[in-house]
PDB file of C-alpha atoms in Angstrom:
ATOM      1  CA  MET A   1      13.493   6.173  71.642  1.00 75.00           C
ATOM      2  CA  PRO A   2      15.911   3.538  70.129  1.00 79.00           C
ATOM      3  CA  ILE A   3      13.522   2.821  67.205  1.00 83.00           C
ATOM      4  CA  LEU A   4      13.247   6.481  66.459  1.00 74.00           C
ATOM      5  CA  GLU A   5      17.061   6.870  66.707  1.00 79.00           C
ATOM      6  CA  SER A   6      17.242   4.154  63.927  1.00 83.00           C
ATOM      7  CA  PHE A   7      15.685   6.573  61.679  1.00 77.00           C
ATOM      8  CA  ASN A   8      17.730   9.566  62.737  1.00 82.00           C
ATOM      9  CA  PRO A   9      20.889   8.835  64.784  1.00 84.00           C
ATOM     10  CA  ARG A  10      20.845  12.557  65.905  1.00 85.00           C
ATOM     11  CA  LEU A  11      17.393  12.614  67.209  1.00 82.00           C
ATOM     12  CA  LYS A  12      18.451  13.781  70.705  1.00 88.00           C
ATOM     13  CA  GLU A  13      20.046  16.977  69.213  1.00 91.00           C
ATOM     14  CA  ALA A  14      17.082  17.416  67.009  1.00 87.00           C
ATOM     15  CA  LEU A  15      14.681  17.213  69.921  1.00 89.00           C
ATOM     16  CA  GLY A  16      16.824  19.630  71.818  1.00 92.00           C
ATOM     17  CA  ARG A  17      16.743  22.142  69.049  1.00 94.00           C
ATOM     18  CA  LEU A  18      13.052  21.701  68.637  1.00 93.00           C
ATOM     19  CA  ALA A  19      12.678  22.408  72.486  1.00 95.00           C
ATOM     20  CA  GLU A  20      14.793  25.479  72.284  1.00 96.00           C
ATOM     21  CA  THR A  21      12.974  26.798  69.347  1.00 96.00           C
ATOM     22  CA  ALA A  22       9.500  26.005  70.770  1.00 95.00           C
ATOM     23  CA  ALA A  23      10.451  27.845  74.115  1.00 96.00           C
ATOM     24  CA  ALA A  24      11.558  30.929  72.233  1.00 97.00           C
ATOM     25  CA  ASP A  25       8.367  31.001  69.997  1.00 95.00           C
ATOM     26  CA  HIS A  26       6.293  30.740  73.227  1.00 94.00           C
ATOM     27  CA  ASP A  27       8.128  33.420  74.823  1.00 96.00           C
ATOM     28  CA  PHE A  28       7.631  35.823  71.814  1.00 96.00           C
ATOM     29  CA  LEU A  29       3.934  34.743  71.635  1.00 96.00           C
ATOM     30  CA  THR A  30       3.216  35.366  75.247  1.00 95.00           C
ATOM     31  CA  GLY A  31       5.041  38.778  75.312  1.00 97.00           C
ATOM     32  CA  ARG A  32       3.062  39.843  72.293  1.00 97.00           C
ATOM     33  CA  ALA A  33      -0.258  38.675  73.734  1.00 97.00           C
ATOM     34  CA  ALA A  34       0.462  40.444  76.956  1.00 96.00           C
ATOM     35  CA  ALA A  35       1.281  43.790  75.128  1.00 97.00           C
ATOM     36  CA  PHE A  36      -1.917  43.349  73.137  1.00 96.00           C
ATOM     37  CA  LEU A  37      -4.018  42.878  76.351  1.00 96.00           C
ATOM     38  CA  ALA A  38      -2.298  45.728  77.982  1.00 95.00           C
ATOM     39  CA  GLY A  39      -3.735  48.124  75.407  1.00 94.00           C
ATOM     40  CA  GLN A  40      -7.320  46.924  75.890  1.00 93.00           C
ATOM     41  CA  GLU A  41     -10.015  47.801  78.504  1.00 91.00           C
ATOM     42  CA  ARG A  42      -9.506  45.797  81.703  1.00 91.00           C
ATOM     43  CA  ARG A  43     -11.776  45.866  84.689  1.00 89.00           C
ATOM     44  CA  LYS A  44     -11.817  43.527  87.679  1.00 86.00           C
ATOM     45  CA  ASP A  45     -14.221  41.099  86.100  1.00 89.00           C
ATOM     46  CA  SER A  46     -13.974  41.815  82.322  1.00 90.00           C
ATOM     47  CA  PHE A  47     -11.999  42.615  79.315  1.00 91.00           C
ATOM     48  CA  SER A  48     -13.166  44.669  76.434  1.00 92.00           C
ATOM     49  CA  LEU A  49     -11.258  44.094  73.303  1.00 92.00           C
ATOM     50  CA  ASP A  50     -11.152  46.167  70.067  1.00 92.00           C
ATOM     51  CA  ALA A  51     -12.581  43.726  67.473  1.00 91.00           C
ATOM     52  CA  ALA A  52     -10.666  45.427  64.598  1.00 91.00           C
ATOM     53  CA  ALA A  53      -7.345  45.152  66.262  1.00 94.00           C
ATOM     54  CA  PHE A  54      -8.089  41.686  67.392  1.00 94.00           C
ATOM     55  CA  GLU A  55      -8.869  40.622  63.794  1.00 94.00           C
ATOM     56  CA  LYS A  56      -5.462  41.920  62.518  1.00 96.00           C
ATOM     57  CA  LEU A  57      -3.476  39.511  64.957  1.00 97.00           C
ATOM     58  CA  HIS A  58      -2.148  36.254  63.573  1.00 97.00           C
ATOM     59  CA  PRO A  59      -4.332  33.361  64.556  1.00 98.00           C
ATOM     60  CA  ALA A  60      -1.608  31.887  66.873  1.00 97.00           C
ATOM     61  CA  LEU A  61      -1.462  35.354  68.750  1.00 97.00           C
ATOM     62  CA  GLN A  62      -5.260  35.526  68.850  1.00 97.00           C
ATOM     63  CA  ARG A  63      -5.354  32.176  70.631  1.00 96.00           C
ATOM     64  CA  GLU A  64      -2.599  33.210  72.950  1.00 96.00           C
ATOM     65  CA  ALA A  65      -4.411  36.415  73.925  1.00 96.00           C
ATOM     66  CA  LEU A  66      -7.574  34.701  74.474  1.00 94.00           C
ATOM     67  CA  ARG A  67      -5.702  31.986  76.810  1.00 93.00           C
ATOM     68  CA  ARG A  68      -4.139  34.700  78.829  1.00 92.00           C
ATOM     69  CA  LEU A  69      -7.425  36.619  78.950  1.00 91.00           C
ATOM     70  CA  VAL A  70      -9.431  33.640  80.287  1.00 90.00           C
ATOM     71  CA  SER A  71      -6.595  32.769  82.713  1.00 89.00           C
ATOM     72  CA  GLU A  72      -6.508  36.403  84.042  1.00 88.00           C
ATOM     73  CA  LEU A  73     -10.410  36.341  84.566  1.00 88.00           C
ATOM     74  CA  LEU A  74     -10.449  32.841  86.096  1.00 87.00           C
ATOM     75  CA  GLY A  75      -7.142  32.783  87.888  1.00 84.00           C
ATOM     76  CA  SER A  76      -3.906  31.279  86.898  1.00 74.00           C
ATOM     77  CA  GLU A  77      -4.975  27.785  87.894  1.00 73.00           C
ATOM     78  CA  HIS A  78      -7.626  27.715  85.343  1.00 76.00           C
ATOM     79  CA  ARG A  79      -6.910  27.062  81.644  1.00 76.00           C
ATOM     80  CA  ALA A  80      -9.318  26.831  78.925  1.00 80.00           C
ATOM     81  CA  ASP A  81      -8.790  23.957  76.465  1.00 88.00           C
ATOM     82  CA  TYR A  82      -8.037  24.408  72.745  1.00 92.00           C
ATOM     83  CA  ALA A  83     -11.582  23.723  71.599  1.00 91.00           C
ATOM     84  CA  GLY A  84     -13.022  26.433  73.896  1.00 88.00           C
ATOM     85  CA  ILE A  85     -10.187  29.045  72.943  1.00 92.00           C
ATOM     86  CA  GLU A  86     -10.820  28.190  69.298  1.00 93.00           C
ATOM     87  CA  ALA A  87     -14.599  28.505  69.559  1.00 90.00           C
ATOM     88  CA  ALA A  88     -14.073  32.128  71.258  1.00 90.00           C
ATOM     89  CA  ARG A  89     -11.668  33.062  68.521  1.00 93.00           C
ATOM     90  CA  ARG A  90     -14.039  32.069  65.832  1.00 92.00           C
ATOM     91  CA  PHE A  91     -16.933  33.849  67.548  1.00 90.00           C
ATOM     92  CA  CYS A  92     -14.860  37.063  67.867  1.00 90.00           C
ATOM     93  CA  LEU A  93     -14.258  36.807  64.218  1.00 91.00           C
ATOM     94  CA  ALA A  94     -17.759  35.972  63.034  1.00 87.00           C
ATOM     95  CA  ALA A  95     -20.115  38.469  61.656  1.00 78.00           C
ATOM     96  CA  SER A  96     -23.024  36.944  63.565  1.00 75.00           C
ATOM     97  CA  GLY A  97     -23.915  35.731  66.944  1.00 75.00           C
ATOM     98  CA  ARG A  98     -24.662  37.633  70.295  1.00 83.00           C
ATOM     99  CA  GLU A  99     -23.090  35.655  73.054  1.00 87.00           C
ATOM    100  CA  LYS A 100     -21.037  32.637  73.781  1.00 86.00           C
ATOM    101  CA  THR A 101     -19.681  31.162  76.970  1.00 87.00           C
ATOM    102  CA  VAL A 102     -16.123  30.034  77.242  1.00 83.00           C
ATOM    103  CA  ALA A 103     -14.510  27.899  79.942  1.00 80.00           C
ATOM    104  CA  GLY A 104     -17.886  27.509  81.598  1.00 82.00           C
ATOM    105  CA  ARG A 105     -17.665  30.975  83.365  1.00 85.00           C
ATOM    106  CA  VAL A 106     -16.693  33.654  80.931  1.00 89.00           C
ATOM    107  CA  ARG A 107     -19.334  35.182  78.632  1.00 89.00           C
ATOM    108  CA  VAL A 108     -18.236  36.816  75.393  1.00 90.00           C
ATOM    109  CA  SER A 109     -20.645  39.227  73.851  1.00 90.00           C
ATOM    110  CA  ARG A 110     -20.704  41.873  71.047  1.00 84.00           C
ATOM    111  CA  ARG A 111     -20.734  45.626  71.657  1.00 80.00           C
ATOM    112  CA  ALA A 112     -20.291  48.247  69.009  1.00 80.00           C
ATOM    113  CA  GLY A 113     -16.984  47.139  67.488  1.00 82.00           C
ATOM    114  CA  ARG A 114     -15.744  45.413  70.639  1.00 86.00           C
ATOM    115  CA  ARG A 115     -15.734  42.003  72.200  1.00 88.00           C
ATOM    116  CA  LEU A 116     -16.631  41.943  75.960  1.00 89.00           C
ATOM    117  CA  PHE A 117     -15.296  39.100  77.950  1.00 89.00           C
ATOM    118  CA  LYS A 118     -17.055  39.025  81.393  1.00 89.00           C
ATOM    119  CA  LEU A 119     -16.552  36.701  84.272  1.00 80.00           C
ATOM    120  CA  LEU A 120     -19.893  35.128  85.084  1.00 76.00           C
ATOM    121  CA  VAL A 121     -20.705  34.824  89.061  1.00 59.00           C
ATOM    122  CA  THR A 122     -21.562  31.327  89.914  1.00 51.00           C
ATOM    123  CA  GLU A 123     -22.752  30.410  93.529  1.00 40.00           C
TER     124      GLU A 123
END
């Protein structure tokens, strides 16, 4: 930290502002993602997303919605990594492809203008 402070003597203040801004941004994104998912079809082991509505979301909001969706299907202790979420996001936006597995246990498939995320049963 002392080396960084030699470049910016007010580094601690700047980091504090960054943390405050990042927390507010995170709150906003999680709230908007939750609102989007609340308007989608939810069953015990699946989510069905309106593809057109998903495509209209900002990419950051798409990622947050998918993170929440996967976490809700797998349980809050499971989190998909960035690469898995980004692969799912790109699949949802692509014009081709039939199925993709995300986070090892969630299958994404295409169904007439919707994207179905279904929890796979593993034994």
